Amino acid sequence: MSLFGDGLDAAVQKAFTRPAPKSAGAQMRYLVTQLKGTKAVAQLLRISQRTVERYVKGQIKKPRPDLAARMEREVKKRWQPQIRAKARQKAATTGGIVIDTRARIGYTAPIGSTDDARIRHLTVALPPQYAARLFDAQQAGAGDQQLQQIAAEGLREMYFQDGGRRAGSLEEVRFTDIERVEFDL
């Protein structure tokens, strides 16, 4: 499970104009149309082609919990790609992204200042350039560690340095022990 990647996906999914298919049959039919065949869906979900056909015909209605989770994840990954792209583009150019997190956050600063890391609950609006960096890194397949580093840089600039108005000598923000992180566009 990718905490930051899943959080970014959830933020983009809030922009959907229609709900994704809920029933197993509807999800399977959607995947068959998207991947242009039952064989490709069977390979994607690691089940037999005949099982896919049974879901499409409505002969099987209730999937195993692990299969249901894989189907839902694959449908949401492909659902409304144009709406998803517009939401990302808006966040990356004009809107920015809001990060709401509860984590241990500290920083490296010059001698004489208090830089002990402590649990903080922050809700910070990050400017569009950080939204663009987060989405670009996610598209490039970056892991949670890289996404966490980009978010930490955004928190350093917007929360600790207040856009350059204070703490100019702040070097690095440590963003660890993350209890939760949510994004909103």
Short mmCIF file of C-alpha atoms in Angstrom, two decimals:
data_model
loop_
_atom_site.label_atom_id
_atom_site.label_comp_id
_atom_site.label_asym_id
_atom_site.label_seq_id
_atom_site.Cartn_x
_atom_site.Cartn_y
_atom_site.Cartn_z
CA MET A 1 0.00 0.00 0.00
CA SER A 2 1.34 3.36 -1.01
CA LEU A 3 0.27 6.01 1.49
CA PHE A 4 1.12 9.05 -0.64
CA GLY A 5 0.24 7.49 -4.00
CA ASP A 6 -3.14 6.30 -2.75
CA GLY A 7 -3.76 9.71 -1.17
CA LEU A 8 -3.10 11.49 -4.46
CA ASP A 9 -5.38 9.05 -6.30
CA ALA A 10 -8.16 9.59 -3.75
CA ALA A 11 -7.87 13.38 -4.18
CA VAL A 12 -8.22 13.08 -7.94
CA GLN A 13 -11.16 10.66 -7.59
CA LYS A 14 -13.12 13.35 -5.75
CA ALA A 15 -13.34 15.17 -9.09
CA PHE A 16 -15.23 12.31 -10.78
CA THR A 17 -18.56 13.38 -12.23
CA ARG A 18 -20.11 9.89 -12.14
CA PRO A 19 -19.61 7.06 -9.67
CA ALA A 20 -17.52 4.11 -10.80
CA PRO A 21 -19.35 0.79 -11.34
CA LYS A 22 -20.10 -0.94 -8.05
CA SER A 23 -21.35 -4.44 -8.88
CA ALA A 24 -18.93 -7.18 -9.87
CA GLY A 25 -20.62 -7.72 -13.23
CA ALA A 26 -20.56 -4.03 -14.11
CA GLN A 27 -16.92 -3.72 -13.07
CA MET A 28 -15.97 -6.76 -15.13
CA ARG A 29 -17.87 -5.50 -18.21
CA TYR A 30 -16.14 -2.13 -17.88
CA LEU A 31 -12.71 -3.77 -17.68
CA VAL A 32 -13.50 -5.97 -20.70
CA THR A 33 -14.43 -2.93 -22.78
CA GLN A 34 -11.38 -0.97 -21.60
CA LEU A 35 -8.89 -3.79 -22.20
CA LYS A 36 -10.71 -5.00 -25.34
CA GLY A 37 -11.20 -8.61 -24.38
CA THR A 38 -11.69 -11.17 -21.66
CA LYS A 39 -8.21 -12.66 -22.01
CA ALA A 40 -6.47 -9.39 -21.10
CA VAL A 41 -8.79 -8.92 -18.08
CA ALA A 42 -8.13 -12.48 -16.94
CA GLN A 43 -4.38 -11.90 -17.07
CA LEU A 44 -4.70 -8.56 -15.27
CA LEU A 45 -6.80 -9.99 -12.43
CA ARG A 46 -4.96 -13.33 -12.33
CA ILE A 47 -8.10 -15.42 -12.88
CA SER A 48 -9.25 -17.67 -15.72
CA GLN A 49 -10.80 -16.31 -18.88
CA ARG A 50 -13.87 -18.47 -18.26
CA THR A 51 -14.35 -16.83 -14.85
CA VAL A 52 -14.30 -13.40 -16.50
CA GLU A 53 -16.94 -14.58 -18.99
CA ARG A 54 -19.13 -15.84 -16.13
CA TYR A 55 -18.97 -12.43 -14.42
CA VAL A 56 -19.84 -10.66 -17.68
CA LYS A 57 -22.88 -12.95 -18.22
CA GLY A 58 -24.00 -12.51 -14.62
CA GLN A 59 -23.52 -16.17 -13.66
CA ILE A 60 -21.21 -15.15 -10.80
CA LYS A 61 -22.27 -12.18 -8.72
CA LYS A 62 -20.13 -12.14 -5.57
CA PRO A 63 -16.33 -12.25 -5.96
CA ARG A 64 -13.84 -13.31 -3.30
CA PRO A 65 -12.68 -10.35 -1.16
CA ASP A 66 -9.19 -10.26 -2.71
CA LEU A 67 -10.60 -10.37 -6.26
CA ALA A 68 -13.20 -7.71 -5.40
CA ALA A 69 -10.43 -5.40 -4.16
CA ARG A 70 -8.33 -5.97 -7.32
CA MET A 71 -11.35 -5.34 -9.57
CA GLU A 72 -12.26 -2.13 -7.75
CA ARG A 73 -8.66 -0.87 -7.86
CA GLU A 74 -8.31 -1.58 -11.60
CA VAL A 75 -11.67 0.05 -12.42
CA LYS A 76 -10.87 3.19 -10.42
CA LYS A 77 -7.45 3.37 -12.03
CA ARG A 78 -9.09 3.58 -15.48
CA TRP A 79 -12.34 5.43 -14.62
CA GLN A 80 -12.89 8.84 -16.28
CA PRO A 81 -9.33 9.47 -17.51
CA GLN A 82 -10.18 12.88 -18.99
CA ILE A 83 -11.73 14.15 -15.75
CA ARG A 84 -8.70 12.81 -13.87
CA ALA A 85 -6.32 14.60 -16.27
CA LYS A 86 -8.24 17.89 -15.96
CA ALA A 87 -8.17 17.73 -12.16
CA ARG A 88 -4.41 17.10 -12.15
CA GLN A 89 -3.84 19.86 -14.69
CA LYS A 90 -5.89 22.36 -12.67
CA ALA A 91 -4.02 21.50 -9.46
CA ALA A 92 -0.65 21.70 -11.22
CA THR A 93 -1.29 25.04 -12.92
CA THR A 94 -3.67 27.14 -10.84
CA GLY A 95 -5.23 25.43 -7.83
CA GLY A 96 -2.44 23.77 -5.95
CA ILE A 97 -3.02 20.96 -3.49
CA VAL A 98 -3.89 20.83 0.20
CA ILE A 99 -2.09 18.31 2.38
CA ASP A 100 -3.62 17.27 5.69
CA THR A 101 -1.27 15.13 7.74
CA ARG A 102 -0.53 13.93 11.22
CA ALA A 103 3.11 12.95 11.50
CA ARG A 104 6.35 13.51 13.35
CA ILE A 105 7.81 16.62 11.77
CA GLY A 106 11.12 18.22 12.65
CA TYR A 107 13.80 20.20 10.87
CA THR A 108 17.49 20.85 10.65
CA ALA A 109 18.30 24.39 11.68
CA PRO A 110 21.28 26.43 12.89
CA ILE A 111 22.58 26.01 16.43
CA GLY A 112 20.55 27.82 19.05
CA SER A 113 17.10 27.01 17.73
CA THR A 114 14.71 24.25 18.79
CA ASP A 115 14.59 21.63 16.09
CA ASP A 116 13.16 18.64 17.99
CA ALA A 117 10.79 16.58 15.90
CA ARG A 118 7.30 16.27 17.36
CA ILE A 119 3.91 14.99 16.30
CA ARG A 120 2.07 17.73 14.45
CA HIS A 121 -1.27 17.88 12.72
CA LEU A 122 -0.89 20.17 9.74
CA THR A 123 -3.27 21.27 7.01
CA VAL A 124 -1.25 23.26 4.51
CA ALA A 125 -2.07 24.53 1.02
CA LEU A 126 0.85 23.79 -1.27
CA PRO A 127 1.31 25.94 -4.39
CA PRO A 128 0.75 24.52 -7.90
CA GLN A 129 4.44 23.76 -8.52
CA TYR A 130 4.39 21.18 -5.68
CA ALA A 131 1.16 19.66 -7.00
CA ALA A 132 2.81 19.39 -10.42
CA ARG A 133 5.93 17.79 -8.92
CA LEU A 134 3.85 15.30 -6.92
CA PHE A 135 1.72 14.27 -9.90
CA ASP A 136 4.70 14.11 -12.28
CA ALA A 137 6.63 11.93 -9.84
CA GLN A 138 3.61 9.68 -9.35
CA GLN A 139 3.18 9.31 -13.12
CA ALA A 140 6.87 8.45 -13.44
CA GLY A 141 6.41 5.63 -10.95
CA ALA A 142 8.05 7.27 -7.95
CA GLY A 143 7.77 5.46 -4.65
CA ASP A 144 6.34 6.74 -1.43
CA GLN A 145 9.77 7.91 -0.24
CA GLN A 146 10.16 10.31 -3.20
CA LEU A 147 6.59 11.60 -2.86
CA GLN A 148 7.18 12.08 0.87
CA GLN A 149 10.34 14.10 0.13
CA ILE A 150 8.47 16.40 -2.28
CA ALA A 151 5.72 16.92 0.32
CA ALA A 152 8.36 17.67 2.99
CA GLU A 153 9.93 20.32 0.74
CA GLY A 154 6.49 21.88 0.25
CA LEU A 155 5.84 21.89 3.99
CA ARG A 156 9.24 23.48 4.60
CA GLU A 157 8.53 26.29 2.17
CA MET A 158 4.90 26.97 3.01
CA TYR A 159 4.61 26.12 6.72
CA PHE A 160 8.02 26.66 8.29
CA GLN A 161 9.40 29.37 5.99
CA ASP A 162 6.00 30.92 5.23
CA GLY A 163 6.84 31.48 1.57
CA GLY A 164 10.25 33.00 2.36
CA ARG A 165 9.14 35.42 5.09
CA ARG A 166 10.78 33.57 8.00
CA ALA A 167 13.21 30.77 8.92
CA GLY A 168 15.37 31.40 5.87
CA SER A 169 18.23 29.34 7.28
CA LEU A 170 16.09 26.23 7.64
CA GLU A 171 17.89 23.44 5.81
CA GLU A 172 15.81 20.27 5.85
CA VAL A 173 12.44 19.08 7.13
CA ARG A 174 12.18 15.58 8.56
CA PHE A 175 8.76 14.09 7.85
CA THR A 176 8.51 10.68 9.58
CA ASP A 177 6.19 8.42 11.60
CA ILE A 178 3.25 9.33 9.39
CA GLU A 179 -0.05 8.41 11.01
CA ARG A 180 -2.17 9.70 8.14
CA VAL A 181 -1.93 11.86 5.06
CA GLU A 182 -4.74 13.14 2.86
CA PHE A 183 -4.72 15.39 -0.16
CA ASP A 184 -7.42 17.64 -1.56
CA LEU A 185 -7.47 19.55 -4.82
#
